[in-house]
Short mmCIF file of C-alpha atoms and ligand atoms in Angstrom, two decimals:
data_model
loop_
_atom_site.label_atom_id
_atom_site.label_comp_id
_atom_site.label_asym_id
_atom_site.label_seq_id
_atom_site.Cartn_x
_atom_site.Cartn_y
_atom_site.Cartn_z
CA GLY A 17 17.78 -4.44 21.97
CA LEU A 18 17.40 -0.70 21.51
CA ARG A 19 16.70 2.38 23.60
CA LEU A 20 15.39 5.81 22.53
CA VAL A 21 15.34 8.80 24.92
CA GLY A 22 13.74 12.16 24.07
CA ILE A 23 13.74 11.66 20.29
CA ARG A 24 12.46 14.73 18.40
CA LYS A 25 11.93 15.23 14.66
CA SER A 26 10.42 18.15 12.72
CA TYR A 27 9.98 18.78 9.03
CA ARG A 28 10.25 22.23 7.50
CA ILE A 29 8.65 23.34 4.23
CA GLY A 30 9.42 26.98 3.58
CA PRO A 31 8.21 28.99 6.60
CA VAL A 32 6.16 26.13 8.08
CA THR A 33 7.63 23.67 10.59
CA THR A 34 5.72 20.47 11.45
CA GLU A 35 6.83 18.89 14.73
CA VAL A 36 6.21 15.17 14.19
CA LEU A 37 8.07 13.41 17.08
CA ARG A 38 7.95 15.39 20.32
CA GLY A 39 10.10 13.45 22.76
CA ILE A 40 9.83 9.70 22.12
CA ASP A 41 11.08 7.35 24.85
CA LEU A 42 11.18 3.65 23.98
CA GLU A 43 12.96 0.60 25.33
CA VAL A 44 12.84 -2.62 23.29
CA ALA A 45 14.50 -5.74 24.74
CA ALA A 46 16.07 -8.37 22.49
CA GLY A 47 13.35 -10.87 21.52
CA ASP A 48 10.41 -8.46 22.01
CA MET A 49 7.48 -8.55 19.56
CA MET A 50 5.92 -5.08 19.49
CA SER A 51 3.23 -3.35 17.42
CA ILE A 52 2.91 0.41 16.83
CA MET A 53 -0.47 1.87 15.86
CA GLY A 54 -1.61 5.46 15.34
CA PRO A 55 -3.55 7.73 12.98
CA SER A 56 -2.44 8.36 9.40
CA GLY A 57 0.29 11.02 9.46
CA SER A 58 1.07 10.63 13.17
CA GLY A 59 4.78 9.80 12.70
CA LYS A 60 5.00 5.98 12.67
CA THR A 61 7.14 5.73 9.52
CA THR A 62 9.25 8.69 10.65
CA LEU A 63 9.93 6.88 13.95
CA MET A 64 10.77 3.59 12.24
CA ASN A 65 13.17 5.27 9.80
CA ILE A 66 15.05 6.67 12.82
CA ILE A 67 15.08 3.32 14.68
CA GLY A 68 16.36 1.63 11.50
CA LEU A 69 19.19 4.23 11.09
CA LEU A 70 17.71 5.44 7.77
CA ASP A 71 17.10 8.95 9.14
CA ARG A 72 18.51 11.07 11.99
CA PRO A 73 16.44 12.70 14.74
CA ASP A 74 16.81 16.44 15.46
CA SER A 75 17.74 15.60 19.08
CA GLY A 76 17.64 12.78 21.63
CA ASN A 77 19.63 9.63 22.44
CA HIS A 78 19.58 6.40 20.45
CA VAL A 79 21.32 3.18 21.49
CA LEU A 80 21.15 0.11 19.17
CA GLU A 81 22.70 -3.28 20.00
CA GLY A 82 24.61 -1.61 22.85
CA ARG A 83 26.11 1.22 20.75
CA ASP A 84 25.21 4.93 21.08
CA VAL A 85 24.61 5.75 17.42
CA SER A 86 24.02 9.50 17.87
CA GLY A 87 27.59 10.27 16.80
CA PHE A 88 27.94 7.69 14.00
CA ASP A 89 28.74 8.86 10.45
CA ASP A 90 26.73 7.55 7.46
CA ASP A 91 29.12 4.66 6.71
CA ALA A 92 29.08 3.42 10.31
CA LEU A 93 25.24 3.66 10.33
CA SER A 94 24.87 1.60 7.14
CA ARG A 95 27.39 -1.04 8.36
CA LEU A 96 25.43 -1.43 11.61
CA ARG A 97 22.12 -1.49 9.69
CA ASN A 98 23.28 -4.09 7.15
CA ALA A 99 24.57 -6.34 9.93
CA HIS A 100 21.58 -6.20 12.28
CA VAL A 101 18.41 -4.78 10.70
CA GLY A 102 15.84 -6.12 8.21
CA PHE A 103 13.39 -3.55 6.86
CA VAL A 104 9.96 -3.97 5.18
CA PHE A 105 9.18 -0.55 3.69
CA GLN A 106 5.59 0.73 3.57
CA ALA A 107 5.95 1.36 -0.18
CA PHE A 108 7.99 -1.85 -0.72
CA HIS A 109 10.82 -0.01 -2.65
CA LEU A 110 11.69 -2.97 -4.88
CA LEU A 111 14.30 -2.36 -7.59
CA SER A 112 12.32 -2.24 -10.83
CA ARG A 113 14.98 -3.74 -13.12
CA LEU A 114 15.62 -6.81 -10.95
CA THR A 115 13.55 -9.99 -10.73
CA ALA A 116 11.88 -11.04 -7.47
CA ALA A 117 14.78 -13.42 -6.71
CA GLU A 118 17.42 -10.78 -7.47
CA ASN A 119 15.61 -8.23 -5.27
CA VAL A 120 15.71 -10.67 -2.38
CA CYS A 121 19.46 -11.24 -2.96
CA VAL A 122 20.31 -7.56 -2.45
CA PRO A 123 20.98 -7.65 1.35
CA LEU A 124 23.21 -10.72 0.88
CA VAL A 125 25.14 -9.15 -2.00
CA TYR A 126 25.89 -6.16 0.29
CA ARG A 127 27.51 -8.57 2.72
CA GLY A 128 29.61 -10.19 0.03
CA THR A 129 27.70 -13.51 -0.18
CA ARG A 130 28.54 -15.35 -3.45
CA ARG A 131 25.79 -15.05 -6.10
CA LYS A 132 24.99 -18.79 -6.29
CA GLU A 133 24.56 -19.04 -2.51
CA ALA A 134 22.58 -15.76 -2.41
CA LEU A 135 20.15 -17.01 -5.09
CA ARG A 136 19.69 -20.32 -3.26
CA ARG A 137 18.75 -18.52 -0.02
CA ALA A 138 16.58 -16.01 -1.89
CA ARG A 139 14.64 -18.80 -3.60
CA ALA A 140 14.08 -20.60 -0.27
CA MET A 141 12.83 -17.39 1.39
CA LEU A 142 10.45 -16.63 -1.51
CA GLU A 143 9.03 -20.15 -1.26
CA GLN A 144 8.39 -19.56 2.47
CA VAL A 145 6.21 -16.53 1.60
CA GLY A 146 4.31 -18.41 -1.12
CA MET A 147 6.13 -16.82 -4.07
CA GLY A 148 8.11 -19.81 -5.34
CA ASP A 149 6.33 -19.58 -8.73
CA ARG A 150 7.16 -15.88 -9.40
CA LEU A 151 10.99 -15.88 -9.00
CA GLU A 152 11.67 -14.43 -12.46
CA HIS A 153 8.92 -11.75 -12.41
CA ARG A 154 9.97 -8.10 -12.23
CA PRO A 155 8.02 -5.78 -9.88
CA ASP A 156 5.74 -4.50 -12.68
CA GLN A 157 4.73 -8.12 -13.39
CA LEU A 158 3.60 -8.72 -9.81
CA SER A 159 0.38 -7.82 -7.98
CA GLY A 160 0.39 -5.47 -4.97
CA GLY A 161 0.34 -8.28 -2.43
CA GLN A 162 3.00 -10.23 -4.33
CA LYS A 163 5.32 -7.20 -4.26
CA GLN A 164 4.73 -6.95 -0.52
CA ARG A 165 5.71 -10.58 -0.03
CA VAL A 166 8.93 -10.06 -2.03
CA ALA A 167 9.69 -7.09 0.27
CA ILE A 168 9.11 -9.32 3.33
CA ALA A 169 11.38 -12.04 1.92
CA ARG A 170 14.12 -9.46 1.25
CA ALA A 171 13.88 -8.20 4.85
CA LEU A 172 14.24 -11.72 6.28
CA VAL A 173 16.81 -13.35 3.96
CA GLY A 174 19.77 -11.85 5.90
CA GLU A 175 18.52 -13.36 9.21
CA PRO A 176 18.53 -9.94 10.95
CA ALA A 177 18.52 -9.63 14.76
CA LEU A 178 15.93 -6.80 14.44
CA LEU A 179 13.04 -6.78 11.96
CA LEU A 180 11.27 -3.45 11.29
CA ALA A 181 8.05 -3.96 9.32
CA ASP A 182 5.96 -0.98 8.17
CA GLU A 183 2.41 -2.31 7.52
CA PRO A 184 3.68 -5.69 6.28
CA THR A 185 0.15 -7.04 5.68
CA GLY A 186 -1.43 -3.86 4.25
CA ALA A 187 -1.76 -5.28 0.72
CA LEU A 188 -2.57 -8.89 1.71
CA ASP A 189 -5.84 -10.80 1.94
CA ALA A 190 -6.76 -12.24 5.36
CA ASP A 191 -5.33 -15.72 4.69
CA THR A 192 -2.02 -14.47 3.29
CA ALA A 193 -1.77 -11.94 6.16
CA GLU A 194 -2.26 -14.76 8.66
CA GLU A 195 0.47 -16.84 7.00
CA THR A 196 2.82 -13.84 7.12
CA MET A 197 2.15 -13.25 10.81
CA ARG A 198 2.75 -16.93 11.55
CA LEU A 199 6.15 -16.67 9.84
CA LEU A 200 7.11 -13.55 11.86
CA LEU A 201 5.94 -15.16 15.12
CA GLU A 202 7.95 -18.30 14.36
CA LEU A 203 11.09 -16.16 13.75
CA ASN A 204 10.44 -14.29 17.01
CA THR A 205 9.78 -17.28 19.27
CA GLY A 206 11.93 -19.80 17.36
CA GLN A 207 15.02 -17.71 16.54
CA GLY A 208 14.72 -14.82 19.01
CA VAL A 209 14.39 -12.13 16.30
CA THR A 210 13.21 -8.79 17.77
CA VAL A 211 10.17 -7.66 15.75
CA LEU A 212 8.62 -4.15 15.50
CA ILE A 213 5.45 -3.93 13.37
CA ILE A 214 3.61 -0.77 12.34
CA THR A 215 0.03 -1.71 11.57
CA HIS A 216 -3.52 -0.39 11.19
CA ASP A 217 -4.91 -3.91 11.64
CA PRO A 218 -6.01 -4.77 15.18
CA THR A 219 -5.77 -8.52 14.50
CA VAL A 220 -2.06 -8.01 13.73
CA ALA A 221 -1.50 -5.86 16.86
CA ARG A 222 -3.23 -8.48 19.00
CA ARG A 223 -0.58 -11.06 18.03
CA CYS A 224 2.18 -8.89 19.56
CA ALA A 225 3.11 -9.20 23.25
CA ARG A 226 3.72 -5.43 23.50
CA ARG A 227 1.53 -2.78 21.87
CA MET A 228 2.33 0.92 21.51
CA ARG A 229 0.26 3.80 20.25
CA ILE A 230 1.65 7.07 18.84
CA GLU A 231 -0.44 10.20 19.31
CA ASN A 232 0.53 13.88 19.21
CA GLY A 233 4.15 12.89 18.72
CA ARG A 234 4.38 10.81 21.92
CA LEU A 235 4.38 7.04 22.44
CA ARG A 236 2.20 5.24 24.99
CA GLU A 237 2.22 1.54 25.81
CA GLN A 238 -1.20 -0.10 25.73
CA ALA A 239 -2.32 -2.51 28.41
CA ALA A 240 -2.58 -6.07 27.10
CA PHE A 241 -5.85 -6.87 25.33
CA GLY A 242 -8.42 -8.77 27.32
CA ILE A 243 -7.95 -12.25 25.83
CA GLY B 25 -23.63 0.95 -16.03
CA LEU B 26 -21.34 -1.64 -17.53
CA ARG B 27 -21.46 -5.22 -18.80
CA LEU B 28 -18.64 -7.72 -19.28
CA VAL B 29 -19.15 -11.05 -21.09
CA GLY B 30 -16.51 -13.79 -21.31
CA ILE B 31 -13.53 -11.55 -20.48
CA ARG B 32 -10.18 -13.38 -20.68
CA LYS B 33 -6.68 -12.13 -19.95
CA SER B 34 -3.33 -13.94 -19.86
CA TYR B 35 0.20 -12.74 -19.28
CA ARG B 36 3.18 -14.26 -21.01
CA ILE B 37 6.77 -14.20 -19.72
CA GLY B 38 9.05 -16.05 -22.11
CA PRO B 39 7.68 -19.59 -22.55
CA VAL B 40 5.29 -19.36 -19.57
CA THR B 41 1.69 -18.15 -19.95
CA THR B 42 -0.35 -17.30 -16.83
CA GLU B 43 -4.10 -17.27 -17.45
CA VAL B 44 -5.42 -14.69 -14.99
CA LEU B 45 -9.03 -14.00 -16.09
CA ARG B 46 -10.79 -17.08 -17.46
CA GLY B 47 -14.18 -15.86 -18.66
CA ILE B 48 -15.47 -13.04 -16.44
CA ASP B 49 -19.17 -12.14 -16.71
CA LEU B 50 -20.30 -9.06 -14.79
CA GLU B 51 -23.27 -6.71 -14.96
CA VAL B 52 -23.11 -3.48 -12.94
CA ALA B 53 -26.17 -1.17 -12.99
CA ALA B 54 -25.81 2.60 -12.66
CA GLY B 55 -25.80 3.47 -8.94
CA ASP B 56 -24.57 0.05 -7.74
CA MET B 57 -22.09 -0.12 -4.85
CA MET B 58 -20.06 -3.30 -5.28
CA SER B 59 -17.00 -4.82 -3.56
CA ILE B 60 -14.56 -7.32 -5.10
CA MET B 61 -12.49 -9.56 -2.83
CA GLY B 62 -10.07 -12.37 -3.60
CA PRO B 63 -6.64 -13.76 -2.75
CA SER B 64 -3.44 -11.84 -3.49
CA GLY B 65 -2.58 -12.37 -7.15
CA SER B 66 -6.04 -13.56 -8.16
CA GLY B 67 -6.62 -10.88 -10.84
CA LYS B 68 -8.56 -8.09 -9.10
CA THR B 69 -6.33 -5.24 -10.34
CA THR B 70 -6.13 -6.83 -13.79
CA LEU B 71 -9.95 -6.89 -13.93
CA MET B 72 -10.28 -3.29 -12.73
CA ASN B 73 -7.72 -2.05 -15.28
CA ILE B 74 -9.88 -3.61 -18.03
CA ILE B 75 -13.16 -2.18 -16.62
CA GLY B 76 -11.50 1.28 -16.39
CA LEU B 77 -10.27 1.07 -20.04
CA LEU B 78 -6.61 1.14 -18.93
CA ASP B 79 -5.93 -2.32 -20.38
CA ARG B 80 -7.49 -4.54 -23.07
CA PRO B 81 -8.70 -8.11 -22.53
CA ASP B 82 -7.51 -10.93 -24.84
CA SER B 83 -11.15 -11.69 -25.72
CA GLY B 84 -14.72 -11.04 -24.56
CA ASN B 85 -17.29 -8.23 -24.77
CA HIS B 86 -17.22 -4.99 -22.82
CA VAL B 87 -20.00 -2.38 -22.83
CA LEU B 88 -19.53 0.85 -20.80
CA GLU B 89 -22.17 3.59 -20.52
CA GLY B 90 -24.06 1.95 -23.40
CA ARG B 91 -21.07 1.76 -25.80
CA ASP B 92 -19.38 -1.46 -26.97
CA VAL B 93 -15.74 -0.50 -26.34
CA SER B 94 -14.17 -3.66 -27.80
CA GLY B 95 -13.39 -1.86 -31.08
CA PHE B 96 -12.35 1.53 -29.67
CA ASP B 97 -8.87 2.89 -30.42
CA ASP B 98 -6.67 4.32 -27.63
CA ASP B 99 -7.83 7.93 -28.10
CA ALA B 100 -11.51 6.97 -27.96
CA LEU B 101 -10.84 4.87 -24.81
CA SER B 102 -9.10 7.73 -23.00
CA ARG B 103 -11.83 10.25 -23.98
CA LEU B 104 -14.50 7.89 -22.59
CA ARG B 105 -12.41 7.25 -19.47
CA ASN B 106 -11.72 10.94 -18.79
CA ALA B 107 -15.42 11.76 -19.14
CA HIS B 108 -16.87 8.97 -17.00
CA VAL B 109 -14.34 7.18 -14.79
CA GLY B 110 -12.51 8.10 -11.59
CA PHE B 111 -9.68 5.74 -10.59
CA VAL B 112 -7.93 5.18 -7.23
CA PHE B 113 -4.82 3.12 -8.07
CA GLN B 114 -3.53 0.50 -5.63
CA ALA B 115 -0.07 2.13 -5.71
CA PHE B 116 -1.53 5.68 -5.77
CA HIS B 117 0.60 6.78 -8.82
CA LEU B 118 0.87 10.41 -7.76
CA LEU B 119 3.08 12.67 -9.90
CA SER B 120 6.20 13.23 -7.81
CA ARG B 121 7.02 16.77 -8.99
CA LEU B 122 3.51 18.15 -8.32
CA THR B 123 2.04 19.23 -4.97
CA ALA B 124 -1.01 17.48 -3.48
CA ALA B 125 -3.30 20.22 -4.84
CA GLU B 126 -1.73 20.07 -8.33
CA ASN B 127 -2.02 16.28 -8.39
CA VAL B 128 -5.75 16.56 -7.66
CA CYS B 129 -6.12 19.14 -10.48
CA VAL B 130 -4.84 16.74 -13.15
CA PRO B 131 -8.23 15.22 -14.21
CA LEU B 132 -9.72 18.71 -14.49
CA VAL B 133 -6.77 20.04 -16.52
CA TYR B 134 -7.34 17.16 -18.97
CA ARG B 135 -10.88 18.43 -19.49
CA GLY B 136 -9.71 22.00 -20.09
CA THR B 137 -10.90 23.46 -16.76
CA ARG B 138 -9.18 26.82 -16.07
CA ARG B 139 -6.34 26.57 -13.51
CA LYS B 140 -7.94 28.88 -10.90
CA GLU B 141 -11.19 26.94 -10.95
CA ALA B 142 -9.34 23.59 -10.92
CA LEU B 143 -7.30 24.61 -7.86
CA ARG B 144 -10.46 25.76 -6.05
CA ARG B 145 -12.16 22.41 -6.63
CA ALA B 146 -8.97 20.50 -5.75
CA ARG B 147 -8.63 22.35 -2.46
CA ALA B 148 -12.28 21.65 -1.56
CA MET B 149 -11.87 17.94 -2.35
CA LEU B 150 -8.67 17.67 -0.30
CA GLU B 151 -10.42 19.30 2.64
CA GLN B 152 -13.18 16.69 2.36
CA VAL B 153 -10.61 13.90 2.82
CA GLY B 154 -8.94 15.64 5.78
CA MET B 155 -5.91 16.95 3.86
CA GLY B 156 -6.62 20.69 3.86
CA ASP B 157 -3.35 21.33 5.75
CA ARG B 158 -1.05 19.51 3.26
CA LEU B 159 -1.99 21.21 -0.05
CA GLU B 160 1.58 22.28 -0.86
CA HIS B 161 3.30 18.99 0.12
CA ARG B 162 4.80 16.88 -2.64
CA PRO B 163 4.28 13.08 -2.49
CA ASP B 164 7.66 12.46 -0.79
CA GLN B 165 6.61 14.85 1.99
CA LEU B 166 3.44 12.89 2.74
CA SER B 167 2.82 9.74 4.76
CA GLY B 168 1.44 6.56 3.12
CA GLY B 169 -2.12 7.22 4.24
CA GLN B 170 -1.90 10.87 3.22
CA LYS B 171 -0.80 9.87 -0.30
CA GLN B 172 -3.76 7.52 -0.47
CA ARG B 173 -6.16 10.31 0.46
CA VAL B 174 -4.68 12.56 -2.24
CA ALA B 175 -5.27 9.72 -4.72
CA ILE B 176 -8.90 9.43 -3.54
CA ALA B 177 -9.43 13.20 -3.89
CA ARG B 178 -7.99 13.09 -7.43
CA ALA B 179 -10.39 10.28 -8.38
CA LEU B 180 -13.43 12.19 -7.10
CA VAL B 181 -12.66 15.79 -8.15
CA GLY B 182 -14.01 15.26 -11.69
CA GLU B 183 -17.37 13.99 -10.34
CA PRO B 184 -17.16 10.74 -12.32
CA ALA B 185 -20.24 8.60 -13.00
CA LEU B 186 -18.15 5.48 -12.20
CA LEU B 187 -15.59 5.26 -9.39
CA LEU B 188 -13.08 2.37 -9.47
CA ALA B 189 -11.16 2.12 -6.19
CA ASP B 190 -8.35 -0.44 -5.75
CA GLU B 191 -7.92 -0.97 -1.97
CA PRO B 192 -8.77 2.68 -1.16
CA THR B 193 -8.37 2.16 2.62
CA GLY B 194 -5.33 -0.15 2.56
CA ALA B 195 -2.97 2.47 4.06
CA LEU B 196 -5.50 4.08 6.43
CA ASP B 197 -6.18 3.68 10.15
CA ALA B 198 -9.66 2.50 11.17
CA ASP B 199 -11.07 6.00 11.81
CA THR B 200 -9.75 7.49 8.55
CA ALA B 201 -10.95 4.40 6.66
CA GLU B 202 -14.43 4.85 8.14
CA GLU B 203 -14.49 8.53 7.08
CA THR B 204 -13.44 7.53 3.57
CA MET B 205 -16.18 4.93 3.30
CA ARG B 206 -18.76 7.43 4.54
CA LEU B 207 -17.69 9.82 1.77
CA LEU B 208 -17.98 7.09 -0.91
CA LEU B 209 -21.40 5.99 0.42
CA GLU B 210 -22.61 9.60 0.41
CA LEU B 211 -21.52 9.97 -3.25
CA ASN B 212 -23.25 6.69 -4.11
CA THR B 213 -26.58 7.32 -2.35
CA GLY B 214 -26.53 11.15 -2.63
CA GLN B 215 -25.27 11.63 -6.21
CA GLY B 216 -25.86 8.19 -7.75
CA VAL B 217 -22.17 7.51 -8.44
CA THR B 218 -21.56 3.83 -9.34
CA VAL B 219 -18.81 2.54 -7.04
CA LEU B 220 -16.60 -0.58 -7.47
CA ILE B 221 -14.19 -1.25 -4.59
CA ILE B 222 -11.45 -3.88 -4.46
CA THR B 223 -10.70 -4.62 -0.81
CA HIS B 224 -9.18 -7.13 1.60
CA ASP B 225 -11.11 -5.57 4.50
CA PRO B 226 -14.40 -7.33 5.36
CA THR B 227 -15.72 -4.22 7.14
CA VAL B 228 -15.39 -2.34 3.84
CA ALA B 229 -17.05 -5.13 1.83
CA ARG B 230 -19.93 -5.26 4.30
CA ARG B 231 -20.81 -1.62 3.49
CA CYS B 232 -21.43 -2.52 -0.17
CA ALA B 233 -24.87 -3.69 -1.31
CA ARG B 234 -23.30 -6.18 -3.78
CA ARG B 235 -20.24 -8.32 -3.03
CA MET B 236 -18.19 -10.32 -5.54
CA ARG B 237 -15.38 -12.76 -5.04
CA ILE B 238 -12.74 -13.65 -7.67
CA GLU B 239 -11.24 -17.14 -7.55
CA ASN B 240 -9.46 -19.19 -10.22
CA GLY B 241 -10.10 -16.42 -12.73
CA ARG B 242 -13.90 -16.45 -12.33
CA LEU B 243 -16.25 -14.07 -10.52
CA ARG B 244 -18.99 -15.20 -8.11
CA GLU B 245 -21.54 -13.01 -6.38
CA GLN B 246 -21.75 -13.54 -2.61
CA ALA B 247 -25.08 -13.77 -0.83
CA ALA B 248 -25.74 -10.70 1.35
CA PHE B 249 -24.16 -10.87 4.80
CA GLY B 250 -26.48 -11.78 7.64
CA ILE B 251 -27.15 -8.37 9.09
N1 ATP C 15 2.84 -7.82 -16.55
C1 ATP C 15 2.62 -9.03 -16.02
N2 ATP C 15 3.27 -10.10 -16.51
C2 ATP C 15 3.07 -11.32 -15.99
N3 ATP C 15 2.23 -11.59 -14.97
C3 ATP C 15 1.57 -10.57 -14.43
C4 ATP C 15 1.72 -9.23 -14.90
N4 ATP C 15 0.92 -8.42 -14.17
C5 ATP C 15 0.31 -9.22 -13.26
N5 ATP C 15 0.70 -10.50 -13.41
C6 ATP C 15 0.20 -11.66 -12.68
O1 ATP C 15 -1.19 -11.65 -12.81
C7 ATP C 15 -1.79 -12.09 -11.59
C8 ATP C 15 -2.87 -11.13 -11.20
O2 ATP C 15 -2.34 -9.89 -10.77
P1 ATP C 15 -3.28 -8.78 -10.13
O3 ATP C 15 -2.40 -7.57 -9.94
O4 ATP C 15 -4.50 -8.59 -10.95
O5 ATP C 15 -3.68 -9.44 -8.72
P2 ATP C 15 -4.57 -8.87 -7.52
O6 ATP C 15 -5.75 -9.75 -7.37
O7 ATP C 15 -4.81 -7.43 -7.73
O8 ATP C 15 -3.63 -9.12 -6.26
P3 ATP C 15 -3.29 -8.20 -4.94
O9 ATP C 15 -4.43 -8.40 -3.99
O10 ATP C 15 -1.98 -8.81 -4.46
O11 ATP C 15 -3.14 -6.78 -5.38
C9 ATP C 15 -0.67 -12.25 -10.58
O12 ATP C 15 -0.43 -13.59 -10.33
C10 ATP C 15 0.53 -11.58 -11.20
O13 ATP C 15 1.75 -12.25 -10.91
N1 ATP C 16 9.74 15.28 3.91
C1 ATP C 16 8.71 15.76 4.63
N2 ATP C 16 8.50 17.08 4.69
C2 ATP C 16 7.46 17.56 5.41
N3 ATP C 16 6.58 16.82 6.10
C3 ATP C 16 6.75 15.49 6.06
C4 ATP C 16 7.81 14.88 5.34
N4 ATP C 16 7.70 13.54 5.49
C5 ATP C 16 6.63 13.34 6.27
N5 ATP C 16 6.06 14.49 6.62
C6 ATP C 16 4.91 14.71 7.52
O1 ATP C 16 5.24 14.05 8.73
C7 ATP C 16 4.09 13.46 9.29
C8 ATP C 16 4.41 12.03 9.66
O2 ATP C 16 4.57 11.23 8.54
P1 ATP C 16 4.74 9.64 8.68
O3 ATP C 16 5.04 9.13 7.29
O4 ATP C 16 5.71 9.30 9.74
O5 ATP C 16 3.26 9.18 9.14
P2 ATP C 16 2.66 7.73 9.43
O6 ATP C 16 2.26 7.69 10.87
O7 ATP C 16 3.59 6.70 8.94
O8 ATP C 16 1.31 7.74 8.57
P3 ATP C 16 0.60 6.62 7.63
O9 ATP C 16 -0.14 5.70 8.57
O10 ATP C 16 -0.32 7.46 6.76
O11 ATP C 16 1.65 5.91 6.85
C9 ATP C 16 2.97 13.61 8.26
O12 ATP C 16 2.03 14.55 8.72
C10 ATP C 16 3.65 14.06 7.00
O13 ATP C 16 2.87 14.99 6.28
MG1 MG C 17 3.59 5.35 7.35
MG1 MG C 18 -4.13 -5.67 -6.80
#
């Protein structure tokens, strides 16, 4: 699980400071499935980058998998991230010179998995997201939704304890989005993976047991939808 | 308006050929507002790149604003495009070293508009999409939805006769998406702009008077929704 207390983050451009996160408190138990919604520019990606140890808050406490990470140096943060966290970036961030299969291997290569074994697992993961017939395509030879599915496969191939997904269905048609959500739900209920999903799609949020909303830099939990 | 007859397009990677468009026929009258839906990877972006003169089909006829463009060279295609077409790319394609306002100026600079006048029009367009307070931000200082709105402003600033929008609301929350659609509808009904929108969102498609669906490389017009 993870716990955030009083997390603040501002950006400064020249003389102007924009306060984006204004004291975020959040407790996520292991095995939770949680959605985060909020207006464009309200700080969702900023919050997820901090939770995923990709960025540091200006102040506040952050505990991940039982460790207080506020004092960790960059190496310790990336070791903890590589061991526990899978990340689906909003802009996918695929490596343009690698094929789909090679992109999905990247998290395994970081851990020292042998290439043959990494490719086998990458291929299996890409088949699970319906991309078995595009293994050798590079990102510029894939459609928007296909790139997104490669990004999802890369986030899952390392069997992370925590999955952070930033609008994972944004570029997908309704059927493909539904298949993706079924896969994430299966990982959550079947393997106990903790899942945090940023989304603008209410049908995605409705599938999550816990639903948060970010507004004016603060986080509020929403009551469960009337079924 | 525009007319496509028998448009075909295949991609080849090594020994494998993927036939994406298999004989597309499409007639769009000036002032039409049309949506295009279809599964991820079905050829929507490929089709829009051809309609917008950014790519050439393998075969077929293409008439835009009364001209048969099949024989045009690259310079003639880009002159026609810069004069008539506004494009919202699926991946935004903002220039990373320019600010939001400078990015929106680009189509006007191409036409030789003086810098002061271009910046004035860019600022007005960015205010219309709710980005008046981010004029000096560069793309990496904007959120996903904010980048999308800059891309929309850039497509509209040149007052094109034809607007091609590839998932223009994909990164937007419901309220911002609604505001964007209202702006596009106002341009269509108020100024007679022809609008083609690729979308995965049925609430966006429902706002369009004509709705197409692409499947197995062919295009089929959908009957109007029951109101
Ligand atoms: N340069 C390329 N080389 C080979 N195949 C390509 C190339 N570009 C696209 N493709 C393939 O062409 C097909 C159509 O891609 P396109 O981008 O038009 O799909 P799309 O309908 O826009 O999908 P999405 O909704 O995911 O954006 C895909 O299957 C894709 O893999
Ligand atoms: N490097 C930066 N410098 C200055 N401001 C920034 C920077 N990065 C982000 N911002 C600002 O921080 C705010 C939050 O951005 P963030 O990307 O977290 O929004 P978001 O909720 O993910 O929005 P979206 O739904 O559009 O993706 C935005 O208003 C944005 O302009
Ligand atoms: Mg975001
Ligand atoms: Mg596309």
